[in-house]
Tab-separated table of C-alpha atoms and ligand atoms in Angstrom:
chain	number	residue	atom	x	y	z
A	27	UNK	CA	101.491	98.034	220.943
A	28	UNK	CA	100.210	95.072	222.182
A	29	UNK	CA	102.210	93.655	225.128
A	30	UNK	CA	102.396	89.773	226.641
A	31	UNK	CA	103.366	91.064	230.262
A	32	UNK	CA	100.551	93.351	230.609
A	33	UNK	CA	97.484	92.540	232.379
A	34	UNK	CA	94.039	94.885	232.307
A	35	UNK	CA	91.688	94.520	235.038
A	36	UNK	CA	88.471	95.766	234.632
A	37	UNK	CA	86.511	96.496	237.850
A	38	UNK	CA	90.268	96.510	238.911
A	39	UNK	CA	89.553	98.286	242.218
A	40	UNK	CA	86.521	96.235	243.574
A	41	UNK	CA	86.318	92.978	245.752
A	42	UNK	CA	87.755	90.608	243.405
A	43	UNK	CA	89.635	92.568	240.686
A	44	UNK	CA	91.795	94.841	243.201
A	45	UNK	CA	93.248	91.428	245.319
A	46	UNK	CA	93.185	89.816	241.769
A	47	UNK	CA	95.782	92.747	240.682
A	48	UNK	CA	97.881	92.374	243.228
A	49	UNK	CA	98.569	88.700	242.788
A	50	UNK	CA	99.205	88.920	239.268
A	51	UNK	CA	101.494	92.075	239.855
A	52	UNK	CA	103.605	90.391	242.442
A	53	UNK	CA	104.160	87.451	240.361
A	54	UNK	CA	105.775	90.253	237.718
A	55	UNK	CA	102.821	91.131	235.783
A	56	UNK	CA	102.214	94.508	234.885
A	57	UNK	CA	98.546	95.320	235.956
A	58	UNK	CA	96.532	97.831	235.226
A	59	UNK	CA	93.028	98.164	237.341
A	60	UNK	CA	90.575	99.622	235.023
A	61	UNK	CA	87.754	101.151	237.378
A	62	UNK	CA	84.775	103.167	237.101
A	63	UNK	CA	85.318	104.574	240.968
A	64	UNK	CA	87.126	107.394	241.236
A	65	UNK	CA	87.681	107.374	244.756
A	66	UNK	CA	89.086	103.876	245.160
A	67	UNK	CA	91.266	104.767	241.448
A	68	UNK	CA	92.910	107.454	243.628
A	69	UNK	CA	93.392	105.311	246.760
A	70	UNK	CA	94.913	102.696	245.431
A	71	UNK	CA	97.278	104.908	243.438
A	72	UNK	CA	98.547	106.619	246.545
A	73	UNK	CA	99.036	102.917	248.114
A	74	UNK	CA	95.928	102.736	250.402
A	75	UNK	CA	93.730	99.604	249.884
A	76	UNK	CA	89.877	101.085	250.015
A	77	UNK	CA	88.796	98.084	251.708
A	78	UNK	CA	89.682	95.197	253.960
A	79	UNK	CA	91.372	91.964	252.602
A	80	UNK	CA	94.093	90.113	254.245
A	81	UNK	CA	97.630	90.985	253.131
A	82	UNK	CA	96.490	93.255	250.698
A	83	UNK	CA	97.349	96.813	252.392
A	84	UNK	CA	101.346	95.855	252.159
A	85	UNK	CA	101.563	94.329	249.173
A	86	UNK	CA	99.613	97.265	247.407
A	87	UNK	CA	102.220	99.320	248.606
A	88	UNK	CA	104.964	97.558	247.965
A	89	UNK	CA	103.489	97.228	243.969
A	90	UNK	CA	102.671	100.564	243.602
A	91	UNK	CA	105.983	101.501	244.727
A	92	UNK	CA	107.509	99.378	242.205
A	93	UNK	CA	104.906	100.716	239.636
A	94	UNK	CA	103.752	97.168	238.693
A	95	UNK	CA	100.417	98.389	239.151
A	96	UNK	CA	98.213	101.185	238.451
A	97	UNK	CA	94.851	102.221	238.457
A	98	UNK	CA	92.568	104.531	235.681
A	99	UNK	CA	89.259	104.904	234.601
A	100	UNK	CA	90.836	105.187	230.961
A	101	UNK	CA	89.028	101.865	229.135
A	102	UNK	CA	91.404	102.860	226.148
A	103	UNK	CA	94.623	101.211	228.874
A	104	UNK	CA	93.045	97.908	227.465
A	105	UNK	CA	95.002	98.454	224.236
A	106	UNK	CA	98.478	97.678	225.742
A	107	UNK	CA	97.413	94.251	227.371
A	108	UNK	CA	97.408	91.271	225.813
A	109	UNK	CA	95.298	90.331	228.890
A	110	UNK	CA	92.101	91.345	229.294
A	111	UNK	CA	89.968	90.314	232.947
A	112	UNK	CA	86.787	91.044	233.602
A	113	UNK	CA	85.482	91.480	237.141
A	114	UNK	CA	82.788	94.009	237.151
A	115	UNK	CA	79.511	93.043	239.294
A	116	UNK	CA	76.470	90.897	237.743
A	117	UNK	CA	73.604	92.342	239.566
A	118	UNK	CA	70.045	91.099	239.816
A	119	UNK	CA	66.815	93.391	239.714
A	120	UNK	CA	63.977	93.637	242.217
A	121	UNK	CA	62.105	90.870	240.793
A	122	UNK	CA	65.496	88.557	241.781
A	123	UNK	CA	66.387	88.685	237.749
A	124	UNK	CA	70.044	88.924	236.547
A	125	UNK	CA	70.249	92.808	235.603
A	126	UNK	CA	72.506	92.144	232.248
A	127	UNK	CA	72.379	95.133	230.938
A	128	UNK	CA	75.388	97.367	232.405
A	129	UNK	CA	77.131	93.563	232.111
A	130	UNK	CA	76.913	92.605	228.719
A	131	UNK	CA	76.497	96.943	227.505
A	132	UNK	CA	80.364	97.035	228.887
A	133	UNK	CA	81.580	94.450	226.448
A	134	UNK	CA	80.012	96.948	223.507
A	135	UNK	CA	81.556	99.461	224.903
A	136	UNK	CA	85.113	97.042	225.253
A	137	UNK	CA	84.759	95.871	221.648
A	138	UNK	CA	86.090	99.176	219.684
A	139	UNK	CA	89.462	98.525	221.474
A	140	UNK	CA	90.152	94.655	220.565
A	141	UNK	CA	91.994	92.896	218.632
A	142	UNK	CA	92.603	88.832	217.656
A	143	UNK	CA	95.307	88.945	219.949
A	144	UNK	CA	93.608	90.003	223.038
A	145	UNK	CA	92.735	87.096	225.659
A	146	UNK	CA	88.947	88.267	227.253
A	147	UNK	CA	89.067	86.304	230.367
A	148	UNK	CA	85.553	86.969	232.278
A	149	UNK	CA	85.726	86.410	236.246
A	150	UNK	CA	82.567	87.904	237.356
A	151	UNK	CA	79.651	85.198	238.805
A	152	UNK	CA	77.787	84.653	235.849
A	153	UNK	CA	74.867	81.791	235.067
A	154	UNK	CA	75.207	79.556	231.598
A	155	UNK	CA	74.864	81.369	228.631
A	156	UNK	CA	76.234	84.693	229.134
A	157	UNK	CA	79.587	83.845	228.145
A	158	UNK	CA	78.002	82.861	224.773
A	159	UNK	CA	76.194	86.333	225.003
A	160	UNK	CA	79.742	88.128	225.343
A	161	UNK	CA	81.237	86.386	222.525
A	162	UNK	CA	78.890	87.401	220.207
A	163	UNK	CA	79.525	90.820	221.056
A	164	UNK	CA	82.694	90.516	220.658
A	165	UNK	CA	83.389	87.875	218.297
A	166	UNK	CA	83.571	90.222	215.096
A	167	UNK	CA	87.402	91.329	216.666
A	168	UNK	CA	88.626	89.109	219.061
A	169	UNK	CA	87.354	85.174	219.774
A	170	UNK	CA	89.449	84.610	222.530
A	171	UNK	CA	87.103	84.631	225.510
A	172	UNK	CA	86.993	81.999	228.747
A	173	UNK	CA	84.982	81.633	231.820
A	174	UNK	CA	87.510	81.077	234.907
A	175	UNK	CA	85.515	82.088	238.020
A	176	UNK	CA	86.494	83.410	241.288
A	177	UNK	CA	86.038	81.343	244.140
A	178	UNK	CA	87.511	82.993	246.920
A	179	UNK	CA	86.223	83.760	250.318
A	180	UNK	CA	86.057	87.703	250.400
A	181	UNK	CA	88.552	89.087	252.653
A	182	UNK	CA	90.774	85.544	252.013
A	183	UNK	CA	91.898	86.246	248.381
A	184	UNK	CA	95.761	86.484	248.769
A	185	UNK	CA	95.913	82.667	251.204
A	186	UNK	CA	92.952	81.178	248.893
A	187	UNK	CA	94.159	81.952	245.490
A	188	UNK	CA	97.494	80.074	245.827
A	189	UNK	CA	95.204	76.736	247.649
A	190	UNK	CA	92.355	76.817	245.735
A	191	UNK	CA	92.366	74.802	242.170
A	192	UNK	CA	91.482	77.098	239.453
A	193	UNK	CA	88.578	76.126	236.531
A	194	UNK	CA	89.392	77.279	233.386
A	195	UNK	CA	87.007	76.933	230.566
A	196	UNK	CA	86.783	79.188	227.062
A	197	UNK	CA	84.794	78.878	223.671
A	198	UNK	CA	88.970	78.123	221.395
A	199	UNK	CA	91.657	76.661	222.690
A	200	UNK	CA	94.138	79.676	222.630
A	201	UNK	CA	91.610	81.418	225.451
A	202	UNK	CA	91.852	78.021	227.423
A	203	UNK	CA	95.737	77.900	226.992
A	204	UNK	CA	96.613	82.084	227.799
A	205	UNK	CA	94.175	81.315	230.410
A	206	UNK	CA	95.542	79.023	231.720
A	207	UNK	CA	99.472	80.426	231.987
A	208	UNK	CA	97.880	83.296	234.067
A	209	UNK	CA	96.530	81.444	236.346
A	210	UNK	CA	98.880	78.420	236.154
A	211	UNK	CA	101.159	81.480	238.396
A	212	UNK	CA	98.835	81.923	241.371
A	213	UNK	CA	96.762	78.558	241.614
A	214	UNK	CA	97.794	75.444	242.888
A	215	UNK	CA	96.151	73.082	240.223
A	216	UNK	CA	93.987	73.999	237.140
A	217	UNK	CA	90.889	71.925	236.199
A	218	UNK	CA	89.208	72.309	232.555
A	219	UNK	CA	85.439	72.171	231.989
A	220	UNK	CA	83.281	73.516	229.250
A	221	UNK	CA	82.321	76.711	229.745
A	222	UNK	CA	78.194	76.038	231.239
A	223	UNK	CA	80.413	73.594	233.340
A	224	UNK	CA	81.550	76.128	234.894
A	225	UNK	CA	78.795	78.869	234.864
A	226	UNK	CA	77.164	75.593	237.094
A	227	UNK	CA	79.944	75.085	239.458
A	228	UNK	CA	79.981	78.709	240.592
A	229	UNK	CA	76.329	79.098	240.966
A	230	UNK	CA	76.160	75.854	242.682
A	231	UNK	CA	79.038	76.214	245.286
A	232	UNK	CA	77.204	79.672	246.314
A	233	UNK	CA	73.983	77.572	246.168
A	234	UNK	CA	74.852	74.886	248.228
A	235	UNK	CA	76.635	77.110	250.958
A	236	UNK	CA	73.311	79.748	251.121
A	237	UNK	CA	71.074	76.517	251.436
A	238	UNK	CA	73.474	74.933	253.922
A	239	UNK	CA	73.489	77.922	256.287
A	240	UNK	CA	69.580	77.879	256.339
A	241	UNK	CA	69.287	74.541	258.029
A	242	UNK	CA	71.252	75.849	260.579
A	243	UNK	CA	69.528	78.795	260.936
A	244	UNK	CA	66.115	76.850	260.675
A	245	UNK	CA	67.176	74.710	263.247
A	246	UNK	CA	68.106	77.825	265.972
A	247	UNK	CA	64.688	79.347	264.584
A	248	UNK	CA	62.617	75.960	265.875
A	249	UNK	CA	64.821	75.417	269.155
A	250	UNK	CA	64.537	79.257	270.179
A	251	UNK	CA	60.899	79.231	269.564
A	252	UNK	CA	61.244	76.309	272.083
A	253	UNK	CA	63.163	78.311	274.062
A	254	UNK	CA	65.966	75.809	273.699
A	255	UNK	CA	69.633	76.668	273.289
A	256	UNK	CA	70.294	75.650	269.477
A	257	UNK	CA	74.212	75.581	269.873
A	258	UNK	CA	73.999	73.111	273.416
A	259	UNK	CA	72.075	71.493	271.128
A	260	UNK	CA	74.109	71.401	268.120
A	261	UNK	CA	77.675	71.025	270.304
A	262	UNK	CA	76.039	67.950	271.157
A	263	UNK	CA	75.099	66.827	267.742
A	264	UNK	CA	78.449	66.797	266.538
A	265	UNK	CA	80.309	65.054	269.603
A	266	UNK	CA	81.828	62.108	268.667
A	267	UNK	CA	79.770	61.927	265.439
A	268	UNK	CA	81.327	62.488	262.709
A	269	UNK	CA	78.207	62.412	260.689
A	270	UNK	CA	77.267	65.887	261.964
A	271	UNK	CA	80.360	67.708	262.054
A	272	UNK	CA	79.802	70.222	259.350
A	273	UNK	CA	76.125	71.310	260.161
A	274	UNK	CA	77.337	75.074	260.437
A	275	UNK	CA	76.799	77.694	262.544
A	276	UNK	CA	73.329	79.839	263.072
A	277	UNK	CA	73.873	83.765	261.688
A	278	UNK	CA	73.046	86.288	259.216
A	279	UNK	CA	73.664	85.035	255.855
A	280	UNK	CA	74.394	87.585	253.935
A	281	UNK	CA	76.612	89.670	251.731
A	282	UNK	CA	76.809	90.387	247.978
A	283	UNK	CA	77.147	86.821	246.393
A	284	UNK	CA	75.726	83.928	247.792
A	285	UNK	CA	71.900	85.211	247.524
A	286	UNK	CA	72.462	86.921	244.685
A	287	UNK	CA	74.338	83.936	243.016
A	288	UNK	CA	71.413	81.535	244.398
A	289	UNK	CA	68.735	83.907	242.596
A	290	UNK	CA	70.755	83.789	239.688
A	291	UNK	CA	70.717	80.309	239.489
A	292	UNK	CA	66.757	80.196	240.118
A	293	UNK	CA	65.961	82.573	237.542
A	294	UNK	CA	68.505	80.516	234.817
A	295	UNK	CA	66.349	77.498	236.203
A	296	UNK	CA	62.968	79.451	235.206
A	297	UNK	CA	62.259	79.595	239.467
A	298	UNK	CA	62.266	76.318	239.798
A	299	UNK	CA	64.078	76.255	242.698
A	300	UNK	CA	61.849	75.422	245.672
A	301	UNK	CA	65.160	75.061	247.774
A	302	UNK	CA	66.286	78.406	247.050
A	303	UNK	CA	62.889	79.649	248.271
A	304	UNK	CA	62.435	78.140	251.384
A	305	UNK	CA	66.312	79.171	252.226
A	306	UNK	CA	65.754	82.811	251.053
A	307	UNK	CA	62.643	83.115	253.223
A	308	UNK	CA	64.645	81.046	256.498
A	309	UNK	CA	67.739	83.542	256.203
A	310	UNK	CA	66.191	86.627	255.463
A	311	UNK	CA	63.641	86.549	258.151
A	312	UNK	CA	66.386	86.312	261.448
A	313	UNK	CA	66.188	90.652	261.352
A	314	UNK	CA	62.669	90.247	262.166
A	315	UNK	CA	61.898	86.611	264.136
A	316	UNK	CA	64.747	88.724	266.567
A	317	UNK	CA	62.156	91.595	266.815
A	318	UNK	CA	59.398	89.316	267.346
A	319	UNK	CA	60.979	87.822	269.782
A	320	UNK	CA	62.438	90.428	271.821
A	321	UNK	CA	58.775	92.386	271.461
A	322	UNK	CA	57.424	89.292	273.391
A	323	UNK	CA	59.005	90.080	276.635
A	324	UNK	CA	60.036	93.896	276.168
A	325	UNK	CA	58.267	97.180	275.332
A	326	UNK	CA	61.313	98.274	273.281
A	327	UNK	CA	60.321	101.521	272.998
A	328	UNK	CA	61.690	102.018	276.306
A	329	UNK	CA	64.747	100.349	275.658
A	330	UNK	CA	67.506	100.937	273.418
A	331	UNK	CA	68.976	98.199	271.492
A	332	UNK	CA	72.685	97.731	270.646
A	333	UNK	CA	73.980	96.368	267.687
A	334	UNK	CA	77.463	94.858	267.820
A	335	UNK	CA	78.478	94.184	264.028
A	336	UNK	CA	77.411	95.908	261.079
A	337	UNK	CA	79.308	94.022	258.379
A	338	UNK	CA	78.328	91.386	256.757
A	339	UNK	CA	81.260	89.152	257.739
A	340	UNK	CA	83.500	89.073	260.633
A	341	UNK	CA	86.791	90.511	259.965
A	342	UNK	CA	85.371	92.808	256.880
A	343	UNK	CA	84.175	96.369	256.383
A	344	UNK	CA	81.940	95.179	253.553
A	345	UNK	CA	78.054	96.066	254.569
A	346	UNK	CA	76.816	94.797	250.991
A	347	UNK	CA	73.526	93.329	251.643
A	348	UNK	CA	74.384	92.795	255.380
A	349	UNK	CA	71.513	91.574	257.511
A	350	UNK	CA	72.776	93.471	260.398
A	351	UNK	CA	71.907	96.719	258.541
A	352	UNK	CA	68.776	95.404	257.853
A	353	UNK	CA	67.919	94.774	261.749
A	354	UNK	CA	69.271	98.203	262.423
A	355	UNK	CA	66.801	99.854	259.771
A	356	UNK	CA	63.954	97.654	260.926
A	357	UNK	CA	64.456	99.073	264.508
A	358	UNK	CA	64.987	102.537	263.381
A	359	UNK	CA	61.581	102.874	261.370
A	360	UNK	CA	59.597	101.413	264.458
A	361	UNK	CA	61.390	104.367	266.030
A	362	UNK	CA	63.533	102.154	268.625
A	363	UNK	CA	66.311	104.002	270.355
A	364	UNK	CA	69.389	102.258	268.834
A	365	UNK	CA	73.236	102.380	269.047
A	366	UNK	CA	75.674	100.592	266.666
A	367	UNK	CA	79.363	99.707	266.582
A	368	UNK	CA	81.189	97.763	264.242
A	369	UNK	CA	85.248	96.839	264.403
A	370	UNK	CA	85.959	97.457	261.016
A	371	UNK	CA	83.169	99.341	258.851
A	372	UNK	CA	83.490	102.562	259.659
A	373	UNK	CA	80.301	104.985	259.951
A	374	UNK	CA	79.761	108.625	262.155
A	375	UNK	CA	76.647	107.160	263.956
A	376	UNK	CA	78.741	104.353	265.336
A	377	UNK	CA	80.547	104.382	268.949
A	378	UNK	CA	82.959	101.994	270.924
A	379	UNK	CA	81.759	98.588	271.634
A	380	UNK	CA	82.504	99.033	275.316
A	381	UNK	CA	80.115	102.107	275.090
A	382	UNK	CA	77.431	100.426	273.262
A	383	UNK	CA	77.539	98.099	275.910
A	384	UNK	CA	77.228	100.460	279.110
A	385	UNK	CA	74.782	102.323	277.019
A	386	UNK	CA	72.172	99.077	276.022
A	387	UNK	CA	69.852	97.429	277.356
A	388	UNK	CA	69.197	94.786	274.800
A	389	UNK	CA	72.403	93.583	272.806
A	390	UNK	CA	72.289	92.385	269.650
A	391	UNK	CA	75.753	90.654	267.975
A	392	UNK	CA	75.316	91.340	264.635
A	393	UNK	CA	78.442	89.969	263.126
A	394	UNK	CA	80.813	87.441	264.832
A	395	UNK	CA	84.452	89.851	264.534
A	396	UNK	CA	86.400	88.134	267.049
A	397	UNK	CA	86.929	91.299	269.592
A	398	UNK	CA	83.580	90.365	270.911
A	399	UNK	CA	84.496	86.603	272.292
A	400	UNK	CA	85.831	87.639	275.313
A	401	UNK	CA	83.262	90.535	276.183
A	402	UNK	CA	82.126	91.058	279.453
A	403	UNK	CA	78.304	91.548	279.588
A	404	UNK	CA	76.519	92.048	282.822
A	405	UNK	CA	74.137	89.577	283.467
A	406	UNK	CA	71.340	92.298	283.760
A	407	UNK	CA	71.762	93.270	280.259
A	408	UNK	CA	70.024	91.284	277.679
A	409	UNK	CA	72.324	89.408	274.885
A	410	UNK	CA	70.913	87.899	271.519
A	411	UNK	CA	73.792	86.169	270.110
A	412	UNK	CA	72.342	84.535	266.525
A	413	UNK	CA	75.900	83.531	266.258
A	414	UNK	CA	76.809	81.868	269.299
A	415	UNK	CA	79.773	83.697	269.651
A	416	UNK	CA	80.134	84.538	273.640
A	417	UNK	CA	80.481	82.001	275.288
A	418	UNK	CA	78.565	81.055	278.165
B	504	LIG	N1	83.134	89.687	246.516
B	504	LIG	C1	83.477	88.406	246.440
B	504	LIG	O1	83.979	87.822	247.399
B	504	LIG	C2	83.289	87.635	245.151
B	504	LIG	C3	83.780	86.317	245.079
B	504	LIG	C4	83.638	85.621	243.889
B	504	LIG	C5	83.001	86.219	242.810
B	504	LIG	N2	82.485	87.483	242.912
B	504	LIG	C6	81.851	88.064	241.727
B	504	LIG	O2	82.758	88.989	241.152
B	504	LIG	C7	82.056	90.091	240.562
B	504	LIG	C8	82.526	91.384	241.188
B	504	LIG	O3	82.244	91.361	242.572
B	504	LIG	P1	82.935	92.369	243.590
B	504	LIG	O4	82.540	91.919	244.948
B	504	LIG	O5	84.367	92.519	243.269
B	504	LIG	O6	82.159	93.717	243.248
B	504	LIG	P2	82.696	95.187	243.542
B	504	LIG	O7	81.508	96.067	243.468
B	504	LIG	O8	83.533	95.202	244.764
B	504	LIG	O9	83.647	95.470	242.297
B	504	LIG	C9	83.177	95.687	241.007
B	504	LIG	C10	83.904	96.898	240.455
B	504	LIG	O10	83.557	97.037	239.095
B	504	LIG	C11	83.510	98.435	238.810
B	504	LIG	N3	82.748	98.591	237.576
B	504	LIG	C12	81.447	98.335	237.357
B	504	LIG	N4	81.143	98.577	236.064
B	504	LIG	C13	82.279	98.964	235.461
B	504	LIG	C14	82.614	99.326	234.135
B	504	LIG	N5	81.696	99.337	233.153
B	504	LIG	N6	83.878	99.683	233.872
B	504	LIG	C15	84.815	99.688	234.838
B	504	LIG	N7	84.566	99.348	236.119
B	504	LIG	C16	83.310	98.985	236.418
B	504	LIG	C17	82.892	99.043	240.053
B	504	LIG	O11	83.177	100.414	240.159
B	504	LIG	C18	83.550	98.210	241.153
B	504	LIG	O12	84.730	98.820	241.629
B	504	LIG	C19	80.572	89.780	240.781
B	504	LIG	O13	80.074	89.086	239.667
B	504	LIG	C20	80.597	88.888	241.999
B	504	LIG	O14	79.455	88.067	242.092
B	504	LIG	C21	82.642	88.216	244.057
């Protein structure tokens, strides 16, 4: 029996489909998170979130305690909903090409249990076309699929999804309306587009933000090899100028979308991308222009290197393509004697900040969390703050 209150998640317990869940449930949907990980399925059955996102931890167990949401590997769950969404990761290979293949084999797998009354509503970051590939998977027992990506900041999805305005796109116009009443309950406005409309606005809003970031970090890479102070500089940029007031911050841009969403793009565009190139080659090389330039003026074998920071945001345990892991590797295979610390991922090699500290010579902030603002470093020590987090 097919049932209008339920909602299937699939991917329930990742990034996206777990915070997803939880907003749904609390507006009195039934949810079910459909997951392939059995360790976060159990978690988030016994009420513990297996990751860090604001509000989240409370109002899982506050829904699991009123059993408006549950979580099982069981793809067969999908029967019940009438609702089916589909948040499952959209990798990209070695040779920075989309990796379909677990994507689009899923939706074979998903087809035995539909029906022309199931609503296929796909969430995942995907470039034009593959919604077209999914309905014609599908299409032989259900035509009901839309495109309404997620646009959330990770670790922001419970205050974002209520501001943010919500595209909804689908190939009939019962998809675009049951669409629609879902997420007519969490967002604040909903905007139509066609479906590659929307494929495009995704991939461009992770785009523009991964370019953005590497002017920024261009800009610290020219002044430091000036050995200039890039945010004196860029404090006085923006004063009084209103013209310059979002140049962002230097830092390690990273994580598991907005490089991987920017490939995705460049590979839909055949590579012809020669922003995406220069950017990718700006923001991946900070790990090693820092090792560069600390090798300059230190043997660092004889010196071991702290790294404050291992996620790869501030506030989050997430290390998903963090650069700060990448920095840490790089020193470990020159055979550099490092320590690490980080405030929220959690690791047996890492120690207290204050101890990483005492224990350093060379201190690297890897990611901005805000317990190191206030820090107290000697001035002996030496700092390399990519972010310019401590102030001076
Ligand atoms: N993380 C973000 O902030 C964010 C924001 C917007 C969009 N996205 C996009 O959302 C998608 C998911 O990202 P995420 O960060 O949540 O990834 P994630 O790895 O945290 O979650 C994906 C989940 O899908 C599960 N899964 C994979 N294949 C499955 C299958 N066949 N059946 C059932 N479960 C399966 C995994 O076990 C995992 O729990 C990606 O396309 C990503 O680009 C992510």
């Amino acid at each position: 029996m097919i049932n209008r209150n339920f909602i299937c998640i699939i991917g329930g317990t990742g990034h996206v489909g777990a915070p997803l869940g939880l907003a749904l449930s609390s507006k009195g949907y039934h949810v079910t998170l459909v997951d392939k990980n059995q360790k976060n399925i159990r978690k988030i059955n016994n009420g513990v979130m297996p990751f860090v996102e604001d509000g989240c931890a409370k109002l899982l167990k506050k829904m699991v305690y009123k059993k408006k949401i549950f979580a099982t590997s069981k793809l067969s769950e999908v029967k019940k909903s009438k609702y089916i969404i589909v948040c499952i990761g959209t990798p990209i290979n070695k040779k920075f090409r989309p990796n379909l293949k677990s994507f689009l084999s899923f939706f074979y797998d998903l087809k035995k249990y539909l029906n022309k009354e199931h609503i296929i509503i796909i969430r995942s970051s995907i470039y034009p076309g593959v919604c077209n590939k999914v309905f014609n998977i599908v299409k032989s027992r259900c035509k009901n699929i839309s495109y309404c990506p997620e646009r959330i900041a990770q670790g922001k999805s419970l205050t974002e999804l209520p501001k943010l305005s919500q595209i909804v796109s689908g190939e009939n116009r019962k998809a675009i309306f049951e669409s629609e009443k879902i997420f007519k309950k969490i967002s604040k406005k909903i905007i139509h587009t066609k479906i590659v409309e929307a494929e495009l606005i995704k991939l461009f809003s992770n785009a523009y933000r991964y370019i953005n970031f590497s002017i920024s970090n261009q800009f610290y890479l020219i002044s430091k090899s000036q050995g200039l102070d890039f945010f004196k500089i860029r404090n006085i940029m923006r004063d009084n100028y209103s013209r310059n007031i979002d140049i962002p911050s230097a830092g390690f841009t990273a994580g598991p979308c907005l490089l991987k969403d920017t490939m995705q793009l460049s590979s839909f565009n055949n590579h012809k991308f020669p922003l995406f190139r220069s950017a990718m080659s700006i923001n991946e090389s900070l790990p090693q222009f820092i090792i560069n330039k600390l090798n300059e003026k230190y043997n660092l074998k004889k010196k071991t290197v702290g790294i404050l920071g291992l996620s790869f945001k501030a506030e989050n345990d997430d290390i998903r393509d963090s650069l700060s892991i990448k920095l840490l590797k790089k020193l470990k295979s020159k055979k550099i004697k490092t320590l690490q610390s980080d405030e929220y991922y959690k690791n047996e090699e890492n120690i207290d900040k204050n101890t990483l500290i005492r224990k350093s010579d060379i201190i690297i902030i890897g990611t901005p969390h805000k317990a190191y603002k206030n820090l107290k470093i000697k001035k002996k020590k030496v700092l390399v703050d990519i972010w310019g987090l401590i102030k001076k």
